[in-house]
């Protein structure tokens, strides 16, 4: 398996623009997590899905953030409109029940 | 609710010296515990895990961690570190709440190994 695949690896966008981050989890995994990593706040859990259903989105910072998982092999994290304070590395991770999580390489987002 | 506390944000150490990175957790349910390592500009990689069974778990590169339920700790140790161990280390807890495993990370400990 190729592991968790995230795209793009880097994204630079202007404030106010819509940004969509993508994730393909490992086949057979039933849970998917979105994290944001910054120097100030460390690794924050934004939202996680189980069997494509959002279970806990309490970490989503604002209504500008939304996440979907239309099927078991794809998830998106959207920010609309983006702001400079959204600049961070966004990680996607997937796991089977009661096992360890595998992480993608992350998307480095810069909002100017 | 679950939480993870990593007591040291940075740990400097000389090469070949022993090191301990501390991790304490809180959870109202049974937990699984993990240590992940992150090298610069990379994602997180699993270092070792405790799911059940023996409370002492080991990694392939000489790290070990011991699950201590009474002290709610899962400290990471290595008897002799190498320059290549320089990285950020994250402790994580996953607990079944309502049938779903929520994976929470500590703030991380930056290990700096000096020659």
PDB file of C-alpha atoms in Angstrom:
ATOM      1  CA  UNK A   1       0.000   0.000   0.000  1.00  0.00           C
ATOM      2  CA  UNK A   2       1.245   3.502  -0.793  1.00  0.00           C
ATOM      3  CA  UNK A   3       0.257   4.796   2.623  1.00  0.00           C
ATOM      4  CA  UNK A   4      -1.870   7.840   3.327  1.00  0.00           C
ATOM      5  CA  UNK A   5      -1.678  10.216   0.391  1.00  0.00           C
ATOM      6  CA  UNK A   6      -2.237  13.928   0.773  1.00  0.00           C
ATOM      7  CA  UNK A   7      -2.384  16.574  -1.907  1.00  0.00           C
ATOM      8  CA  UNK A   8      -1.125  19.097  -2.557  1.00  0.00           C
ATOM      9  CA  UNK A   9       2.135  18.968  -0.584  1.00  0.00           C
ATOM     10  CA  UNK A  10       2.397  22.740  -0.637  1.00  0.00           C
ATOM     11  CA  UNK A  11      -0.251  25.384  -1.172  1.00  0.00           C
ATOM     12  CA  UNK A  12       0.205  29.135  -1.275  1.00  0.00           C
ATOM     13  CA  UNK A  13      -2.934  31.195  -1.590  1.00  0.00           C
ATOM     14  CA  UNK A  14      -4.158  34.697  -1.063  1.00  0.00           C
ATOM     15  CA  UNK A  15      -6.327  35.687   1.851  1.00  0.00           C
ATOM     16  CA  UNK A  16      -9.990  35.253   1.049  1.00  0.00           C
ATOM     17  CA  UNK A  17      -9.510  32.422  -1.409  1.00  0.00           C
ATOM     18  CA  UNK A  18     -10.972  28.948  -0.996  1.00  0.00           C
ATOM     19  CA  UNK A  19      -8.528  26.160  -0.207  1.00  0.00           C
ATOM     20  CA  UNK A  20      -9.225  22.441  -0.521  1.00  0.00           C
ATOM     21  CA  UNK A  21      -6.913  19.833   0.948  1.00  0.00           C
ATOM     22  CA  UNK A  22      -7.271  16.209  -0.078  1.00  0.00           C
ATOM     23  CA  UNK A  23      -6.570  12.888   1.555  1.00  0.00           C
ATOM     24  CA  UNK A  24      -6.654   9.281   0.438  1.00  0.00           C
ATOM     25  CA  UNK A  25      -6.518   6.928   3.434  1.00  0.00           C
ATOM     26  CA  UNK A  26      -5.038   3.455   3.482  1.00  0.00           C
ATOM     27  CA  UNK A  27      -7.384   0.881   1.995  1.00  0.00           C
ATOM     28  CA  UNK A  28      -9.270  -1.022   4.671  1.00  0.00           C
ATOM     29  CA  UNK A  29      -8.899   1.631   7.341  1.00  0.00           C
ATOM     30  CA  UNK A  30     -12.186   2.738   8.858  1.00  0.00           C
ATOM     31  CA  UNK A  31     -11.166   5.900  10.736  1.00  0.00           C
ATOM     32  CA  UNK A  32      -9.735   9.107   9.326  1.00  0.00           C
ATOM     33  CA  UNK A  33      -8.348  12.088  11.217  1.00  0.00           C
ATOM     34  CA  UNK A  34      -7.474  15.652  10.175  1.00  0.00           C
ATOM     35  CA  UNK A  35      -4.857  17.469  12.266  1.00  0.00           C
ATOM     36  CA  UNK A  36      -3.324  20.936  12.086  1.00  0.00           C
ATOM     37  CA  UNK A  37       0.228  21.565  13.275  1.00  0.00           C
ATOM     38  CA  UNK A  38       1.656  24.956  14.166  1.00  0.00           C
ATOM     39  CA  UNK A  39       4.537  26.084  16.321  1.00  0.00           C
ATOM     40  CA  UNK A  40       2.213  27.873  18.714  1.00  0.00           C
ATOM     41  CA  UNK A  41      -0.486  25.249  19.194  1.00  0.00           C
ATOM     42  CA  UNK A  42       1.272  21.999  18.316  1.00  0.00           C
ATOM     43  CA  UNK A  43      -0.754  19.154  16.817  1.00  0.00           C
ATOM     44  CA  UNK A  44      -4.490  19.815  17.041  1.00  0.00           C
ATOM     45  CA  UNK A  45      -7.199  17.323  16.134  1.00  0.00           C
ATOM     46  CA  UNK A  46      -9.684  19.098  13.883  1.00  0.00           C
ATOM     47  CA  UNK A  47     -12.150  16.353  13.037  1.00  0.00           C
ATOM     48  CA  UNK A  48     -12.356  12.606  12.735  1.00  0.00           C
ATOM     49  CA  UNK A  49     -14.531  10.206  10.796  1.00  0.00           C
ATOM     50  CA  UNK A  50     -15.495   6.612  11.434  1.00  0.00           C
ATOM     51  CA  UNK A  51     -16.891   4.624   8.501  1.00  0.00           C
ATOM     52  CA  UNK A  52     -17.167   7.897   6.557  1.00  0.00           C
ATOM     53  CA  UNK A  53     -19.334   9.526   9.240  1.00  0.00           C
ATOM     54  CA  UNK A  54     -18.044  12.597  11.139  1.00  0.00           C
ATOM     55  CA  UNK A  55     -17.844  11.635  14.801  1.00  0.00           C
ATOM     56  CA  UNK A  56     -16.276  14.654  16.452  1.00  0.00           C
ATOM     57  CA  UNK A  57     -15.698  18.030  14.820  1.00  0.00           C
ATOM     58  CA  UNK A  58     -15.224  19.971  18.040  1.00  0.00           C
ATOM     59  CA  UNK A  59     -11.693  20.860  16.996  1.00  0.00           C
ATOM     60  CA  UNK A  60     -12.743  22.670  13.835  1.00  0.00           C
ATOM     61  CA  UNK A  61     -11.814  26.258  14.638  1.00  0.00           C
ATOM     62  CA  UNK A  62     -14.534  28.149  12.798  1.00  0.00           C
ATOM     63  CA  UNK A  63     -17.355  27.818  10.333  1.00  0.00           C
ATOM     64  CA  UNK A  64     -14.861  28.666   7.630  1.00  0.00           C
ATOM     65  CA  UNK A  65     -13.562  25.114   8.005  1.00  0.00           C
ATOM     66  CA  UNK A  66     -15.481  22.127   6.683  1.00  0.00           C
ATOM     67  CA  UNK A  67     -14.602  18.497   6.039  1.00  0.00           C
ATOM     68  CA  UNK A  68     -16.236  15.739   4.059  1.00  0.00           C
ATOM     69  CA  UNK A  69     -15.702  12.055   3.464  1.00  0.00           C
ATOM     70  CA  UNK A  70     -17.936  11.027   0.568  1.00  0.00           C
ATOM     71  CA  UNK A  71     -16.524   7.488   0.484  1.00  0.00           C
ATOM     72  CA  UNK A  72     -14.016   5.259   2.234  1.00  0.00           C
ATOM     73  CA  UNK A  73     -11.143   6.281  -0.034  1.00  0.00           C
ATOM     74  CA  UNK A  74     -11.340  10.063  -0.061  1.00  0.00           C
ATOM     75  CA  UNK A  75     -11.689  13.024   2.267  1.00  0.00           C
ATOM     76  CA  UNK A  76     -11.409  16.787   1.877  1.00  0.00           C
ATOM     77  CA  UNK A  77     -10.770  19.654   4.250  1.00  0.00           C
ATOM     78  CA  UNK A  78     -11.955  22.998   2.929  1.00  0.00           C
ATOM     79  CA  UNK A  79     -11.259  26.492   4.198  1.00  0.00           C
ATOM     80  CA  UNK A  80     -13.429  29.263   2.811  1.00  0.00           C
ATOM     81  CA  UNK A  81     -12.446  32.050   3.018  1.00  0.00           C
ATOM     82  CA  UNK A  82      -8.849  31.477   4.036  1.00  0.00           C
ATOM     83  CA  UNK A  83      -6.974  33.796   6.403  1.00  0.00           C
ATOM     84  CA  UNK A  84      -3.253  34.222   7.180  1.00  0.00           C
ATOM     85  CA  UNK A  85      -3.747  32.622  10.612  1.00  0.00           C
ATOM     86  CA  UNK A  86      -4.767  29.414   8.866  1.00  0.00           C
ATOM     87  CA  UNK A  87      -1.177  28.956   7.723  1.00  0.00           C
ATOM     88  CA  UNK A  88      -0.002  25.621   9.092  1.00  0.00           C
ATOM     89  CA  UNK A  89       0.810  22.057   8.138  1.00  0.00           C
ATOM     90  CA  UNK A  90      -2.323  19.955   7.827  1.00  0.00           C
ATOM     91  CA  UNK A  91      -2.021  16.213   8.344  1.00  0.00           C
ATOM     92  CA  UNK A  92      -4.392  13.437   7.505  1.00  0.00           C
ATOM     93  CA  UNK A  93      -4.140  10.079   9.269  1.00  0.00           C
ATOM     94  CA  UNK A  94      -6.041   6.807   8.999  1.00  0.00           C
ATOM     95  CA  UNK A  95      -6.390   3.733  11.169  1.00  0.00           C
ATOM     96  CA  UNK A  96      -8.246   0.524  11.728  1.00  0.00           C
ATOM     97  CA  UNK A  97     -10.144   0.117  14.978  1.00  0.00           C
ATOM     98  CA  UNK A  98      -7.879  -0.436  17.972  1.00  0.00           C
ATOM     99  CA  UNK A  99      -4.671   0.005  15.985  1.00  0.00           C
ATOM    100  CA  UNK A 100      -2.122   2.697  15.342  1.00  0.00           C
ATOM    101  CA  UNK A 101      -2.680   5.624  13.000  1.00  0.00           C
ATOM    102  CA  UNK A 102      -0.680   6.161   9.827  1.00  0.00           C
ATOM    103  CA  UNK A 103       0.039   9.704   8.736  1.00  0.00           C
ATOM    104  CA  UNK A 104       0.366  11.344   5.367  1.00  0.00           C
ATOM    105  CA  UNK A 105       3.251  13.656   4.561  1.00  0.00           C
ATOM    106  CA  UNK A 106       1.117  16.707   5.209  1.00  0.00           C
ATOM    107  CA  UNK A 107       0.086  19.797   3.264  1.00  0.00           C
ATOM    108  CA  UNK A 108       1.965  22.981   4.082  1.00  0.00           C
ATOM    109  CA  UNK A 109      -0.523  25.821   3.668  1.00  0.00           C
ATOM    110  CA  UNK A 110       0.597  29.420   3.441  1.00  0.00           C
ATOM    111  CA  UNK A 111      -2.038  32.137   3.257  1.00  0.00           C
ATOM    112  CA  UNK A 112      -0.650  35.539   2.296  1.00  0.00           C
TER     113      UNK A 112
ATOM    114  CA  UNK B   1     -12.285  13.343  28.088  1.00  0.00           C
ATOM    115  CA  UNK B   2      -8.751  12.323  27.226  1.00  0.00           C
ATOM    116  CA  UNK B   3      -5.611  14.404  27.511  1.00  0.00           C
ATOM    117  CA  UNK B   4      -1.874  13.940  27.196  1.00  0.00           C
ATOM    118  CA  UNK B   5       0.832  15.896  28.973  1.00  0.00           C
ATOM    119  CA  UNK B   6       4.418  15.830  27.846  1.00  0.00           C
ATOM    120  CA  UNK B   7       6.337  17.359  30.672  1.00  0.00           C
ATOM    121  CA  UNK B   8       9.369  18.567  28.739  1.00  0.00           C
ATOM    122  CA  UNK B   9       9.175  20.709  25.625  1.00  0.00           C
ATOM    123  CA  UNK B  10      12.878  20.304  24.896  1.00  0.00           C
ATOM    124  CA  UNK B  11      15.472  17.768  26.019  1.00  0.00           C
ATOM    125  CA  UNK B  12      19.130  18.377  25.134  1.00  0.00           C
ATOM    126  CA  UNK B  13      21.452  15.424  25.589  1.00  0.00           C
ATOM    127  CA  UNK B  14      24.921  14.346  24.542  1.00  0.00           C
ATOM    128  CA  UNK B  15      25.460  11.471  22.167  1.00  0.00           C
ATOM    129  CA  UNK B  16      25.617   8.040  23.847  1.00  0.00           C
ATOM    130  CA  UNK B  17      23.928   9.358  26.995  1.00  0.00           C
ATOM    131  CA  UNK B  18      20.634   7.898  28.231  1.00  0.00           C
ATOM    132  CA  UNK B  19      17.406   9.815  27.785  1.00  0.00           C
ATOM    133  CA  UNK B  20      13.852   9.736  29.137  1.00  0.00           C
ATOM    134  CA  UNK B  21      10.954  11.622  27.584  1.00  0.00           C
ATOM    135  CA  UNK B  22       8.041  11.859  29.949  1.00  0.00           C
ATOM    136  CA  UNK B  23       4.377  11.390  29.123  1.00  0.00           C
ATOM    137  CA  UNK B  24       1.321  11.356  31.369  1.00  0.00           C
ATOM    138  CA  UNK B  25      -2.241  10.852  30.256  1.00  0.00           C
ATOM    139  CA  UNK B  26      -5.740  11.067  31.607  1.00  0.00           C
ATOM    140  CA  UNK B  27      -8.710   9.104  30.397  1.00  0.00           C
ATOM    141  CA  UNK B  28     -11.941   7.774  31.770  1.00  0.00           C
ATOM    142  CA  UNK B  29     -11.811   4.698  29.556  1.00  0.00           C
ATOM    143  CA  UNK B  30      -9.305   2.003  28.704  1.00  0.00           C
ATOM    144  CA  UNK B  31      -6.554   3.388  26.532  1.00  0.00           C
ATOM    145  CA  UNK B  32      -4.068   2.549  23.875  1.00  0.00           C
ATOM    146  CA  UNK B  33      -0.804   4.488  24.011  1.00  0.00           C
ATOM    147  CA  UNK B  34       1.632   5.463  21.303  1.00  0.00           C
ATOM    148  CA  UNK B  35       4.871   7.283  20.705  1.00  0.00           C
ATOM    149  CA  UNK B  36       5.391   8.906  17.324  1.00  0.00           C
ATOM    150  CA  UNK B  37       8.533  10.553  15.944  1.00  0.00           C
ATOM    151  CA  UNK B  38       8.647  13.458  13.502  1.00  0.00           C
ATOM    152  CA  UNK B  39      11.773  14.357  11.566  1.00  0.00           C
ATOM    153  CA  UNK B  40      12.013  17.833   9.989  1.00  0.00           C
ATOM    154  CA  UNK B  41       9.539  18.463   7.169  1.00  0.00           C
ATOM    155  CA  UNK B  42       8.073  14.983   7.451  1.00  0.00           C
ATOM    156  CA  UNK B  43       4.919  13.393   8.754  1.00  0.00           C
ATOM    157  CA  UNK B  44       4.633  11.461  11.995  1.00  0.00           C
ATOM    158  CA  UNK B  45       5.925   7.896  12.124  1.00  0.00           C
ATOM    159  CA  UNK B  46       4.940   5.328  14.715  1.00  0.00           C
ATOM    160  CA  UNK B  47       7.807   4.531  17.087  1.00  0.00           C
ATOM    161  CA  UNK B  48       6.065   2.079  19.415  1.00  0.00           C
ATOM    162  CA  UNK B  49       2.674   1.241  20.816  1.00  0.00           C
ATOM    163  CA  UNK B  50       0.919  -0.288  23.793  1.00  0.00           C
ATOM    164  CA  UNK B  51      -2.379  -1.980  22.985  1.00  0.00           C
ATOM    165  CA  UNK B  52      -2.488  -4.820  25.517  1.00  0.00           C
ATOM    166  CA  UNK B  53      -0.306  -7.480  27.088  1.00  0.00           C
ATOM    167  CA  UNK B  54       3.195  -6.720  28.332  1.00  0.00           C
ATOM    168  CA  UNK B  55       3.481  -3.231  29.752  1.00  0.00           C
ATOM    169  CA  UNK B  56       7.037  -2.831  28.411  1.00  0.00           C
ATOM    170  CA  UNK B  57       7.181  -2.242  24.686  1.00  0.00           C
ATOM    171  CA  UNK B  58      10.207  -1.767  22.471  1.00  0.00           C
ATOM    172  CA  UNK B  59      11.007  -0.279  19.093  1.00  0.00           C
ATOM    173  CA  UNK B  60      13.442  -1.623  16.532  1.00  0.00           C
ATOM    174  CA  UNK B  61      15.896   1.243  17.079  1.00  0.00           C
ATOM    175  CA  UNK B  62      16.450   0.828  20.805  1.00  0.00           C
ATOM    176  CA  UNK B  63      13.658   2.904  22.340  1.00  0.00           C
ATOM    177  CA  UNK B  64      11.362   1.425  24.947  1.00  0.00           C
ATOM    178  CA  UNK B  65       8.349   2.632  26.905  1.00  0.00           C
ATOM    179  CA  UNK B  66       6.528   1.250  29.911  1.00  0.00           C
ATOM    180  CA  UNK B  67       2.815   1.574  30.513  1.00  0.00           C
ATOM    181  CA  UNK B  68       2.204   2.378  34.168  1.00  0.00           C
ATOM    182  CA  UNK B  69      -1.504   2.364  34.861  1.00  0.00           C
ATOM    183  CA  UNK B  70      -1.270   3.466  38.497  1.00  0.00           C
ATOM    184  CA  UNK B  71       0.813   6.508  37.570  1.00  0.00           C
ATOM    185  CA  UNK B  72      -0.983   7.029  34.231  1.00  0.00           C
ATOM    186  CA  UNK B  73       2.372   7.319  32.520  1.00  0.00           C
ATOM    187  CA  UNK B  74       4.011   6.050  29.351  1.00  0.00           C
ATOM    188  CA  UNK B  75       7.580   7.398  29.478  1.00  0.00           C
ATOM    189  CA  UNK B  76       9.937   6.820  26.573  1.00  0.00           C
ATOM    190  CA  UNK B  77      13.528   5.778  27.244  1.00  0.00           C
ATOM    191  CA  UNK B  78      16.694   4.968  25.371  1.00  0.00           C
ATOM    192  CA  UNK B  79      19.916   3.882  27.117  1.00  0.00           C
ATOM    193  CA  UNK B  80      22.252   5.438  24.543  1.00  0.00           C
ATOM    194  CA  UNK B  81      21.156   8.024  21.981  1.00  0.00           C
ATOM    195  CA  UNK B  82      22.614   8.809  18.563  1.00  0.00           C
ATOM    196  CA  UNK B  83      22.790  12.034  16.623  1.00  0.00           C
ATOM    197  CA  UNK B  84      20.199  10.564  14.266  1.00  0.00           C
ATOM    198  CA  UNK B  85      17.663  10.417  17.120  1.00  0.00           C
ATOM    199  CA  UNK B  86      17.348  14.199  16.978  1.00  0.00           C
ATOM    200  CA  UNK B  87      13.665  14.795  16.231  1.00  0.00           C
ATOM    201  CA  UNK B  88      10.366  15.720  17.815  1.00  0.00           C
ATOM    202  CA  UNK B  89       8.609  13.002  19.768  1.00  0.00           C
ATOM    203  CA  UNK B  90       4.878  12.885  20.380  1.00  0.00           C
ATOM    204  CA  UNK B  91       3.006  10.818  22.920  1.00  0.00           C
ATOM    205  CA  UNK B  92      -0.579   9.938  21.974  1.00  0.00           C
ATOM    206  CA  UNK B  93      -3.568   8.293  23.608  1.00  0.00           C
ATOM    207  CA  UNK B  94      -6.500   6.613  21.983  1.00  0.00           C
ATOM    208  CA  UNK B  95      -9.503   5.599  24.026  1.00  0.00           C
ATOM    209  CA  UNK B  96     -12.712   3.941  23.053  1.00  0.00           C
ATOM    210  CA  UNK B  97     -15.514   6.344  23.844  1.00  0.00           C
ATOM    211  CA  UNK B  98     -18.893   5.387  22.500  1.00  0.00           C
ATOM    212  CA  UNK B  99     -17.234   2.745  20.369  1.00  0.00           C
ATOM    213  CA  UNK B 100     -14.963   5.194  18.545  1.00  0.00           C
ATOM    214  CA  UNK B 101     -11.252   5.733  19.088  1.00  0.00           C
ATOM    215  CA  UNK B 102     -10.298   9.383  19.378  1.00  0.00           C
ATOM    216  CA  UNK B 103      -6.558   9.899  18.974  1.00  0.00           C
ATOM    217  CA  UNK B 104      -5.131  12.783  21.001  1.00  0.00           C
ATOM    218  CA  UNK B 105      -1.519  13.987  20.981  1.00  0.00           C
ATOM    219  CA  UNK B 106       0.648  15.710  23.522  1.00  0.00           C
ATOM    220  CA  UNK B 107       2.470  18.946  22.724  1.00  0.00           C
ATOM    221  CA  UNK B 108       5.636  17.135  21.731  1.00  0.00           C
ATOM    222  CA  UNK B 109       9.200  16.975  23.073  1.00  0.00           C
ATOM    223  CA  UNK B 110      12.073  18.131  20.943  1.00  0.00           C
ATOM    224  CA  UNK B 111      15.068  15.860  21.495  1.00  0.00           C
ATOM    225  CA  UNK B 112      18.373  17.442  20.525  1.00  0.00           C
ATOM    226  CA  UNK B 113      21.375  15.106  20.570  1.00  0.00           C
ATOM    227  CA  UNK B 114      24.737  16.859  20.625  1.00  0.00           C
ATOM    228  CA  UNK B 115      28.131  15.365  19.754  1.00  0.00           C
TER     229      UNK B 115
END
